[in-house]
PDB file of C-alpha atoms in Angstrom:
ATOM      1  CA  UNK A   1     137.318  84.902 136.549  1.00 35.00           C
ATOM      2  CA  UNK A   2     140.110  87.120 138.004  1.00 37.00           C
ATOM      3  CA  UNK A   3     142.296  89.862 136.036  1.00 39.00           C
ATOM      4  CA  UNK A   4     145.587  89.868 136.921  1.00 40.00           C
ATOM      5  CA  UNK A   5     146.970  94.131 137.441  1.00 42.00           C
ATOM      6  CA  UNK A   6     150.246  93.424 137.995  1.00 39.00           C
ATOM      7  CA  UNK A   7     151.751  95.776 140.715  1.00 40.00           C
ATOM      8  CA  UNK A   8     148.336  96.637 141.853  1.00 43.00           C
ATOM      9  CA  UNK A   9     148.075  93.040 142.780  1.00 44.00           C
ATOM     10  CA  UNK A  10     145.324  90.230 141.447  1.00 45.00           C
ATOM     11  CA  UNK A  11     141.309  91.836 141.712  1.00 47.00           C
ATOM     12  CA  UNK A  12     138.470  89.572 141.886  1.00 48.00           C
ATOM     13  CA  UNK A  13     136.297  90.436 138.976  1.00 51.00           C
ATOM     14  CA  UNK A  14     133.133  89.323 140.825  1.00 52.00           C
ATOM     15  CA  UNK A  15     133.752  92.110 143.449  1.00 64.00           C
ATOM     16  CA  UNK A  16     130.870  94.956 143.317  1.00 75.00           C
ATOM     17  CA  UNK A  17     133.329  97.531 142.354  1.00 77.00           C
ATOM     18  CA  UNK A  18     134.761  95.707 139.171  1.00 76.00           C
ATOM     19  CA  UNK A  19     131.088  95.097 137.828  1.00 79.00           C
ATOM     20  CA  UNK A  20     130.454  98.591 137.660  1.00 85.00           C
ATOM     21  CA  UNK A  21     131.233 100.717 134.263  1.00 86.00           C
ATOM     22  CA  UNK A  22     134.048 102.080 133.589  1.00 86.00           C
ATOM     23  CA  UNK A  23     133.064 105.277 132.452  1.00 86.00           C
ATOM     24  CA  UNK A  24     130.914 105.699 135.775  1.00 88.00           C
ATOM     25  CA  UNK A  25     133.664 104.680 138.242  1.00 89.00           C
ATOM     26  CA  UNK A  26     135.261 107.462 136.403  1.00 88.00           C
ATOM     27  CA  UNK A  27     133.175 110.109 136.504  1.00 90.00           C
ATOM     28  CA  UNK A  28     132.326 109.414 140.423  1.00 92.00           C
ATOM     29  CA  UNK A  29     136.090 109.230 141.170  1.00 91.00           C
ATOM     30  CA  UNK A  30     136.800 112.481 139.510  1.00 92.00           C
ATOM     31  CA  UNK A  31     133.241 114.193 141.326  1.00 94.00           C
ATOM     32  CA  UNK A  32     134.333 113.177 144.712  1.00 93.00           C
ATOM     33  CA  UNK A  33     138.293 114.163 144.851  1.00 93.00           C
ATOM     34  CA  UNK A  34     136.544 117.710 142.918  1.00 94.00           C
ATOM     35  CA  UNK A  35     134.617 117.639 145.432  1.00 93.00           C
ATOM     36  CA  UNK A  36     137.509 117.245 148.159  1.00 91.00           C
ATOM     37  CA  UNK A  37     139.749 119.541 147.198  1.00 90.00           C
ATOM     38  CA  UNK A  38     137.631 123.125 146.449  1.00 91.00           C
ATOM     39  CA  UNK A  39     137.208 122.780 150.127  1.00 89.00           C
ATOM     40  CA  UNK A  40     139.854 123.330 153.013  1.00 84.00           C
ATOM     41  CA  UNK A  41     137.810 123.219 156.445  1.00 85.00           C
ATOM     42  CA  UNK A  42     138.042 119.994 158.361  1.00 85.00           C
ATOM     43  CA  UNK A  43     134.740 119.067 158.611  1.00 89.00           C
ATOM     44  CA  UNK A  44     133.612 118.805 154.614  1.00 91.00           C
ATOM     45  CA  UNK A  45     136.592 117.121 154.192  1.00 89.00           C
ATOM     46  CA  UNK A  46     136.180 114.656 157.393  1.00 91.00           C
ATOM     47  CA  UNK A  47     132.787 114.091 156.542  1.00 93.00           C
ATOM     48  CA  UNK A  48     133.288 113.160 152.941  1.00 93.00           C
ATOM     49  CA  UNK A  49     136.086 110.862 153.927  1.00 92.00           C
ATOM     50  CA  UNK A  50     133.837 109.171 156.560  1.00 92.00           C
ATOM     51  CA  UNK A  51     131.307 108.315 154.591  1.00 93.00           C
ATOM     52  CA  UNK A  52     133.437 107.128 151.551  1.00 91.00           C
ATOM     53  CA  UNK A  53     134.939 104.878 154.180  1.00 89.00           C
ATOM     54  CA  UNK A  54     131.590 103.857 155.669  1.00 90.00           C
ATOM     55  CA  UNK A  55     130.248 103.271 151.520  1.00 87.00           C
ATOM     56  CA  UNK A  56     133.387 101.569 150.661  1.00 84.00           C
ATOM     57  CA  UNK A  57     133.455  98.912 153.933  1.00 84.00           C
ATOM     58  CA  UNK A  58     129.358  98.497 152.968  1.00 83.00           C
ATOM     59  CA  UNK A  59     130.010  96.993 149.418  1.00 79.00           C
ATOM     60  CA  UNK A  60     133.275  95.283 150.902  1.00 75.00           C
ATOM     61  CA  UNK A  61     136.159  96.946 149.812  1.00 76.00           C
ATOM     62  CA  UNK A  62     137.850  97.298 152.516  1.00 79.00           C
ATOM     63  CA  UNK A  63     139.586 100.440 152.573  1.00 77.00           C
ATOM     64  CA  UNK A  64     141.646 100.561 155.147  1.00 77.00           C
ATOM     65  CA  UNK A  65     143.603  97.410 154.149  1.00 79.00           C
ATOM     66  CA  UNK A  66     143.616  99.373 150.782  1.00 77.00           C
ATOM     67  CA  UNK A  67     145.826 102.207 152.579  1.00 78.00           C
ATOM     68  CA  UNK A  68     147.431 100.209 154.466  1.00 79.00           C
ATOM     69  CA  UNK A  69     149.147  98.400 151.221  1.00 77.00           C
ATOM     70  CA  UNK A  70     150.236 101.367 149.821  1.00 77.00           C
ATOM     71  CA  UNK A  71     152.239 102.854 152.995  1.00 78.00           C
ATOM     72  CA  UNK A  72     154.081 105.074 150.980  1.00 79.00           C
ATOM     73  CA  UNK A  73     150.713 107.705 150.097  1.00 83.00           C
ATOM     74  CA  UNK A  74     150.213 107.225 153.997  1.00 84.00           C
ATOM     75  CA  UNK A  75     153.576 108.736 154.602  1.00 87.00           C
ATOM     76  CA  UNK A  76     153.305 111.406 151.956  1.00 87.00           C
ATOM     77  CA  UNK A  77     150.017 112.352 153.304  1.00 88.00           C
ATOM     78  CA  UNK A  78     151.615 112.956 156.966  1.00 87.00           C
ATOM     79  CA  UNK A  79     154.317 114.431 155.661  1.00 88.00           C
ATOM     80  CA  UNK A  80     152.209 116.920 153.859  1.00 87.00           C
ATOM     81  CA  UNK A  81     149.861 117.597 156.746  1.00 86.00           C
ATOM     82  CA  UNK A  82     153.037 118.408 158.357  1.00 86.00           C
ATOM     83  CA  UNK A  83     154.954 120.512 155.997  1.00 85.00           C
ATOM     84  CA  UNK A  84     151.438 122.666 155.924  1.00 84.00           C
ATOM     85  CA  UNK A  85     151.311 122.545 159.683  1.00 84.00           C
ATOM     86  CA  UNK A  86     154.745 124.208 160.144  1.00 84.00           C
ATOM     87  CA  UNK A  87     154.365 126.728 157.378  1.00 82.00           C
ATOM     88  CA  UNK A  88     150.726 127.732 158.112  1.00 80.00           C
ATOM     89  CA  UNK A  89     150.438 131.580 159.782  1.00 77.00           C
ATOM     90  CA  UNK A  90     151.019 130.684 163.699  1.00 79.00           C
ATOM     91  CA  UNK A  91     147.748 131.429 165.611  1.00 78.00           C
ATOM     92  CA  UNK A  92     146.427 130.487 168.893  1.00 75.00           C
ATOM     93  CA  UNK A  93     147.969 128.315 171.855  1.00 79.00           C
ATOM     94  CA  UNK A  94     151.260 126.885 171.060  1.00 79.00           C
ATOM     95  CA  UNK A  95     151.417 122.799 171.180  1.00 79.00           C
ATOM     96  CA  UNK A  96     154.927 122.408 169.965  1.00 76.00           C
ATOM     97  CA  UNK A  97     158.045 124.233 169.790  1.00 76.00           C
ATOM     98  CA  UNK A  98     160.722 123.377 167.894  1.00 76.00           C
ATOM     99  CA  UNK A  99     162.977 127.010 168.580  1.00 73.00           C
ATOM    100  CA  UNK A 100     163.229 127.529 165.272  1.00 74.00           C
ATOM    101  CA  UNK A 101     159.375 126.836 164.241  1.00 78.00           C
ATOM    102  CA  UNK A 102     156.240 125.593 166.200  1.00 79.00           C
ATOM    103  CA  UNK A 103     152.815 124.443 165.677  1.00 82.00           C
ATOM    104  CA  UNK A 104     150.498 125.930 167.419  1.00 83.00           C
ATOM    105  CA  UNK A 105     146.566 124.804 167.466  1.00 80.00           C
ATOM    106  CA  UNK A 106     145.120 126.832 164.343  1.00 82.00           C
ATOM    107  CA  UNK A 107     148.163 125.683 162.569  1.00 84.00           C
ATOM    108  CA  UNK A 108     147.806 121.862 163.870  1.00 84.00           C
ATOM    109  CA  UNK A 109     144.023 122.265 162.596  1.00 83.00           C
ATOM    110  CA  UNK A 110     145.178 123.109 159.106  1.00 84.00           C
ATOM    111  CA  UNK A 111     147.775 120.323 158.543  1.00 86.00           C
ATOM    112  CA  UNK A 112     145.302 117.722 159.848  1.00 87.00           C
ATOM    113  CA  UNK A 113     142.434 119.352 157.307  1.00 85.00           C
ATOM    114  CA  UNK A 114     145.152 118.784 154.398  1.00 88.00           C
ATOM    115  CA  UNK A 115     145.817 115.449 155.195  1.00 90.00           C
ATOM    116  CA  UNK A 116     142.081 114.656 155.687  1.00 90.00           C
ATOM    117  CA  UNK A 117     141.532 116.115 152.580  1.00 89.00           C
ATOM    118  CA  UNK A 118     144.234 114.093 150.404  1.00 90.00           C
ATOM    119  CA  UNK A 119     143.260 110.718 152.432  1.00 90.00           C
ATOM    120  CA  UNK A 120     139.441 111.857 150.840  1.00 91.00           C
ATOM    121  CA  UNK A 121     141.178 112.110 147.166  1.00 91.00           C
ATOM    122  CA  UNK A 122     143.136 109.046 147.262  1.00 90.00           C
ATOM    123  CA  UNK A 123     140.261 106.693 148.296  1.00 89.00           C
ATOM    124  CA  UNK A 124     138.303 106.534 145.312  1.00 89.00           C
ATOM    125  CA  UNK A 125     141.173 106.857 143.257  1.00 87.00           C
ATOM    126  CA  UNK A 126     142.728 103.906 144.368  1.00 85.00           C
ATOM    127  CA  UNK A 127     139.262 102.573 144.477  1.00 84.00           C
ATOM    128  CA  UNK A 128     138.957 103.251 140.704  1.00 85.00           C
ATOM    129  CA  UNK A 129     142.797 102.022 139.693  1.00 81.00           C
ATOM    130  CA  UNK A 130     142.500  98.847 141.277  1.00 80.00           C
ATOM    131  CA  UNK A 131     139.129  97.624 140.122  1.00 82.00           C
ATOM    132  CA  UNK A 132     138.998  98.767 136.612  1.00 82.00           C
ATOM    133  CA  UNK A 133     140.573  97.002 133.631  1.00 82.00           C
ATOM    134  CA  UNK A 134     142.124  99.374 130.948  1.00 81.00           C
ATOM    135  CA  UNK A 135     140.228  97.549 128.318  1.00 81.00           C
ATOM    136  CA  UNK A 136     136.763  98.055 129.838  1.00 84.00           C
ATOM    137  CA  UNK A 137     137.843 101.765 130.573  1.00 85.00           C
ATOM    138  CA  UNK A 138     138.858 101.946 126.730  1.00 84.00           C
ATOM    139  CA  UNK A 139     135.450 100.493 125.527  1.00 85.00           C
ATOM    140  CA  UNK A 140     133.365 103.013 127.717  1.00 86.00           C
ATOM    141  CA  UNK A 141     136.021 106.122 126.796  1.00 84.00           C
ATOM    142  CA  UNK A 142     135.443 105.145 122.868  1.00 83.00           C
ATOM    143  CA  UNK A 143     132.131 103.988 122.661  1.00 83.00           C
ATOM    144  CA  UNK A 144     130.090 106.012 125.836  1.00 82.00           C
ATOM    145  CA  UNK A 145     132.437 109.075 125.409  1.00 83.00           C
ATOM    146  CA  UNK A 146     132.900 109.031 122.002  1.00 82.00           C
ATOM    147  CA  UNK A 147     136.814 110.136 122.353  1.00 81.00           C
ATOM    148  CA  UNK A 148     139.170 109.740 119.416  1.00 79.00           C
ATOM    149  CA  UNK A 149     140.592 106.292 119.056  1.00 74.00           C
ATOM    150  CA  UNK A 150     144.166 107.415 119.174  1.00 75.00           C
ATOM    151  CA  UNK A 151     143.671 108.643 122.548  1.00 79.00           C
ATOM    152  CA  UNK A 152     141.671 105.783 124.248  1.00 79.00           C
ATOM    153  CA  UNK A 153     144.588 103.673 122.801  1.00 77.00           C
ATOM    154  CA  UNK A 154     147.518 105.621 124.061  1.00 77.00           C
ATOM    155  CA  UNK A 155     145.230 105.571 127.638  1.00 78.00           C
ATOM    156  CA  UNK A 156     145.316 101.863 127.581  1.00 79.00           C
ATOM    157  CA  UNK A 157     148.607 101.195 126.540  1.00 79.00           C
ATOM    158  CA  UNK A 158     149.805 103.626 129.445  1.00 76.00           C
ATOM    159  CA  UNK A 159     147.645 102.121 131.983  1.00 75.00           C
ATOM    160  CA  UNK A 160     148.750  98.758 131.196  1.00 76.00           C
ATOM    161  CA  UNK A 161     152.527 100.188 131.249  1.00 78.00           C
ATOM    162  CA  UNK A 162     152.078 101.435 134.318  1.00 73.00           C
ATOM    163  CA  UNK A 163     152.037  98.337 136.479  1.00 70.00           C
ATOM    164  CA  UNK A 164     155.105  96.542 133.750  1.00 80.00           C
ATOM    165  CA  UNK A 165     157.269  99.666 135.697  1.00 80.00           C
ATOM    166  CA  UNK A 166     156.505  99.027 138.894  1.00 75.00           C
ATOM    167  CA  UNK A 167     157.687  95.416 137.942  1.00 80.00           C
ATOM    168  CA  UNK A 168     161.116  96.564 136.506  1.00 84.00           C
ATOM    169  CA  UNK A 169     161.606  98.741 138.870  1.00 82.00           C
ATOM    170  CA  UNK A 170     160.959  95.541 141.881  1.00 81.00           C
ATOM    171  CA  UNK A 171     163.340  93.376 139.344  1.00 85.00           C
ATOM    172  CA  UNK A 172     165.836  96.326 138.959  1.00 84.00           C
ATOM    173  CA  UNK A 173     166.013  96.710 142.600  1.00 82.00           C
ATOM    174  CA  UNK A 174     166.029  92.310 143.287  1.00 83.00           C
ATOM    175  CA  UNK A 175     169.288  92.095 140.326  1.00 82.00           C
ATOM    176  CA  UNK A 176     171.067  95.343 142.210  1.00 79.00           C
ATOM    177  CA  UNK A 177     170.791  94.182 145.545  1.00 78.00           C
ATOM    178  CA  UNK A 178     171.928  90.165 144.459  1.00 80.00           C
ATOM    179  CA  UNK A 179     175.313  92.106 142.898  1.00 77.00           C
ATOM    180  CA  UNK A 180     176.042  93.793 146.515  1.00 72.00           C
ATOM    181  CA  UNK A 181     174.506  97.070 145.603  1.00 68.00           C
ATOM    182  CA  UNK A 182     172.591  99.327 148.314  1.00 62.00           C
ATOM    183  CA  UNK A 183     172.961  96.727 150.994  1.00 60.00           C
ATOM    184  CA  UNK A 184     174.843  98.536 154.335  1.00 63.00           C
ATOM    185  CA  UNK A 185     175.511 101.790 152.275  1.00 67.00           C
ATOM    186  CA  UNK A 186     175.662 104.923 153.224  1.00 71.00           C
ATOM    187  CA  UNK A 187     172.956 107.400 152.718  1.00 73.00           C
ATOM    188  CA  UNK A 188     174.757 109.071 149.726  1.00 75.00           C
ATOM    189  CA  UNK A 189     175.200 105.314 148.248  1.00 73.00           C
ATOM    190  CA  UNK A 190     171.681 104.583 148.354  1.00 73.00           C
ATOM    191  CA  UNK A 191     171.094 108.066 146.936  1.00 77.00           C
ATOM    192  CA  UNK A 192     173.237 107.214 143.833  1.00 79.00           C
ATOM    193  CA  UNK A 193     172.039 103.283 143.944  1.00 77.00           C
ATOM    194  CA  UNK A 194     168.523 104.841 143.692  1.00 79.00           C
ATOM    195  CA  UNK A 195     169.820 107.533 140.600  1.00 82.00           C
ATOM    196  CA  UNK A 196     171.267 104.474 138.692  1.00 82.00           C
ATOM    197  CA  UNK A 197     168.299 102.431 139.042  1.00 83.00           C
ATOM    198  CA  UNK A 198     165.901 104.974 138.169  1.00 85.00           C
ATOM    199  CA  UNK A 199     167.957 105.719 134.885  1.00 88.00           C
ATOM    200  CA  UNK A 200     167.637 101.935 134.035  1.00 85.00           C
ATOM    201  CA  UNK A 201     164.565 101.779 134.284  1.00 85.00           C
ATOM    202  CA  UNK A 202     163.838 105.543 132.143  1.00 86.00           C
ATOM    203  CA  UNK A 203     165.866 103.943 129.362  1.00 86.00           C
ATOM    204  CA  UNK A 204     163.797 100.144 129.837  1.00 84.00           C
ATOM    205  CA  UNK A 205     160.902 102.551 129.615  1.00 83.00           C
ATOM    206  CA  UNK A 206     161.838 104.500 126.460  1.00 84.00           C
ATOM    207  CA  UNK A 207     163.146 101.232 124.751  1.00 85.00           C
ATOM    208  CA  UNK A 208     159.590  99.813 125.636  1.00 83.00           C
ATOM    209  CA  UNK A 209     157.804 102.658 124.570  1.00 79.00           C
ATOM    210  CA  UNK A 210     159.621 102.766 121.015  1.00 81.00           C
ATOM    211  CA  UNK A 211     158.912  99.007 120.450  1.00 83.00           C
ATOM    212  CA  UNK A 212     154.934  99.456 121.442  1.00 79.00           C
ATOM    213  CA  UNK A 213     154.526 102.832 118.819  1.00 76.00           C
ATOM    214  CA  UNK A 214     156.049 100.285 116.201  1.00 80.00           C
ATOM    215  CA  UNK A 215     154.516  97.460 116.901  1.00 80.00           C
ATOM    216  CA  UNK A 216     151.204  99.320 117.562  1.00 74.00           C
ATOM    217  CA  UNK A 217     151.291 100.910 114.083  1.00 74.00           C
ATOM    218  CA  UNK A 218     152.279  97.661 111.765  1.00 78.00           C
ATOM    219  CA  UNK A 219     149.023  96.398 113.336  1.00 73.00           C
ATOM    220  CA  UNK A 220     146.843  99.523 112.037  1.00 72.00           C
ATOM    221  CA  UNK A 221     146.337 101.314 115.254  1.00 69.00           C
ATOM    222  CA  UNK A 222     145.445 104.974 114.460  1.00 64.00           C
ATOM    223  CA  UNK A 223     145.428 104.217 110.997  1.00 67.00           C
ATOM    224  CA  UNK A 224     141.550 105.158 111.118  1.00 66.00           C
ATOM    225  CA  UNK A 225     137.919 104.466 112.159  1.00 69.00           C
ATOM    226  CA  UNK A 226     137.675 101.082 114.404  1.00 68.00           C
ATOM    227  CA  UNK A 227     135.471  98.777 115.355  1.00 72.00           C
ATOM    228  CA  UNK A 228     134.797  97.898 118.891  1.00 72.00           C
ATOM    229  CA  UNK A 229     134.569  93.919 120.272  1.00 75.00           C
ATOM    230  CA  UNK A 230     132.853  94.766 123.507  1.00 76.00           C
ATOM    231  CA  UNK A 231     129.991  96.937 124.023  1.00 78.00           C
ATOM    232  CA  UNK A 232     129.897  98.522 127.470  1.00 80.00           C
ATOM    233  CA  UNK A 233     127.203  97.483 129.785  1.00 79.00           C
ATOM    234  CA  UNK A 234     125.496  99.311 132.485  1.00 81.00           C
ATOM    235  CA  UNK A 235     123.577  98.302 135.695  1.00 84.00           C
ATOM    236  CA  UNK A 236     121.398  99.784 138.238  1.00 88.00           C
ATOM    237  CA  UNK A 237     124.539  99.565 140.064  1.00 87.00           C
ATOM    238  CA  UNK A 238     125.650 102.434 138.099  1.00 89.00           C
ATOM    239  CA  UNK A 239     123.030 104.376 139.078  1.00 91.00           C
ATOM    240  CA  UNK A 240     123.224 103.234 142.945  1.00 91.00           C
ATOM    241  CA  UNK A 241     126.824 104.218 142.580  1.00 91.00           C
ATOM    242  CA  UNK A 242     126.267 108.029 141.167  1.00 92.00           C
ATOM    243  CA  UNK A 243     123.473 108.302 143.580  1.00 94.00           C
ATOM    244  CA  UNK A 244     125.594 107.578 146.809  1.00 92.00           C
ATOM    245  CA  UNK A 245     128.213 109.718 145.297  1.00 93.00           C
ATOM    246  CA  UNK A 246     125.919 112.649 144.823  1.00 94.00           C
ATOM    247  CA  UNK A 247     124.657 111.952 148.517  1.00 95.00           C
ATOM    248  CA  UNK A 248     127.852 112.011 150.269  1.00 94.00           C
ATOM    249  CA  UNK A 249     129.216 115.716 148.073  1.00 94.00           C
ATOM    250  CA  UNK A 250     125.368 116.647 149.532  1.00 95.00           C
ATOM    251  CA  UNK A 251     125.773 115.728 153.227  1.00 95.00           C
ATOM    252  CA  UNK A 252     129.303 117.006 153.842  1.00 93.00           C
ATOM    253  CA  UNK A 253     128.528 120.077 152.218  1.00 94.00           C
ATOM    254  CA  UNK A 254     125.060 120.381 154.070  1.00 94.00           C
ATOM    255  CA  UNK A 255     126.514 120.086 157.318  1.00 93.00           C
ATOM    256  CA  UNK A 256     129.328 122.763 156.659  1.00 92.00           C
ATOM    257  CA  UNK A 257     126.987 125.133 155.394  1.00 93.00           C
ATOM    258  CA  UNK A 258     124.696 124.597 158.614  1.00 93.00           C
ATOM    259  CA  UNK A 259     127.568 124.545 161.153  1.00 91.00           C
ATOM    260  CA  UNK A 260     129.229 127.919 159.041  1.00 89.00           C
ATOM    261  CA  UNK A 261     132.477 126.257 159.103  1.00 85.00           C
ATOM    262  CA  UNK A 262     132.390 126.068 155.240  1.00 87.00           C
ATOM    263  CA  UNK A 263     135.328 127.420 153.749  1.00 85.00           C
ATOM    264  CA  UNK A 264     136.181 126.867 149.755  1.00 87.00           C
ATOM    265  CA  UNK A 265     139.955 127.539 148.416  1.00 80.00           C
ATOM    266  CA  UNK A 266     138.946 130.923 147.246  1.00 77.00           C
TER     267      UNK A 266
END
């Protein structure tokens, strides 16, 4: 059996990930990019990131593939390691000079902790988004968390929104492009091809959300207490799970604290 996550692309439901709860992929997600970003030296973060690459590859997720897909984080993450790099205080031998800025080794250090750091917060969440169903994280929200209904139902219906965007927005893009639009324009064309688009697809979105509220509450959503269909179920892969989690926060801090290189955001 195989869910089908639209932009996120199709996820084997047998993998070890997507057997897991929920409510626990959840809660470890949130723990490790915590975790990652109360720290700014290099070598918590670098640790932390190599061993949620070495737990990842172990269970077969295969991160790097994982990054690779979504090119576009990669590219924010440089960018921000460089943005910080250039506008860090300029201390120590000078690697590159630009004349009107330069990077020098203390700075170089800091924008390559910063992008260590957000590679170390986007793993497990793109770990979590792409093997979780928004039903299953509904049931363990309601029934484990014991949130109101009204918001584990707004939850779902935005999670399952999400990826119907990223569709428009591919078929907005596919019916521009077949009228002449954006091909061999100029970089203020694509700018407004790119404005124009992403108002079609803000008013696709409000028309969509306006028919789901409606249709939503003819069918009794919100209207009170519910009853569930599916329990959530829990393994000792849960517990494997929080365990390695809790080991990984435990040996990237431990080192840091032993080498002294520790250094929180405060």
């Amino acid at each position: 059996e195989r869910m089908n996550t639209d932009f996120f692309g199709t996820i084997d439901r047998t993998s070890y990930f997507s057997n897991l709860n929920a409510g626990v992929k959840l809660i470890v997600s949130f723990t490790l990019i915590i975790a990652a970003l109360i720290v700014r030296d290099p070598l918590t973060s670098g640790i932390l990131f190599a061993l949620e690459l070495l737990g990842f590859i172990l269970v077969g997720f295969r991160p790097v593939n994982v990054l690779t897909r979504f090119w576009p984080i990669l590219i924010a993450v440089i960018t921000t390691g460089w943005s910080v790099a250039m506008l860090s205080a300029k201390s120590g031998t000078t690697i590159l000079d630009l004349g009107f800025n330069s990077i020098t080794t203390d700075s170089a250090a800091v924008g390559a902790a910063m992008m260590i750091r957000s590679l170390a917060m986007v793993l497990p969440t793109l770990a979590f988004v792409l093997t979780t169903d928004p039903t299953d994280l509904g049931d363990s929200l309601a029934q484990t968390f014991k949130l109101p209904s009204r918001f584990v139902l707004a939850t779902v219906a935005a999670l399952r929104l999400v990826g119907i965007l990223f569709a428009e927005w591919n078929a907005l893009g596919q019916a521009r492009r077949a009228r002449g639009l954006g091909a061999g324009q100029s970089l203020a064309g694509r700018a407004q091809t790119f404005g124009g688009q992403s108002f079609a697809l803000l008013v696709q979105a409000i028309r969509r959300g306006s028919r789901l509220a409606i249709t939503m509450e003819a069918r009794g959503f919100g209207a009170g207490e519910r009853t569930w269909a599916r329990v959530p179920s829990y393994s000792p892969r849960d517990v494997h799970v929080c365990i390695a989690a809790a080991v990984i926060i435990a040996v990237a801090y431990g080192a840091s604290i032993a080498a002294g290189t520790i250094q929180f955001l405060w």
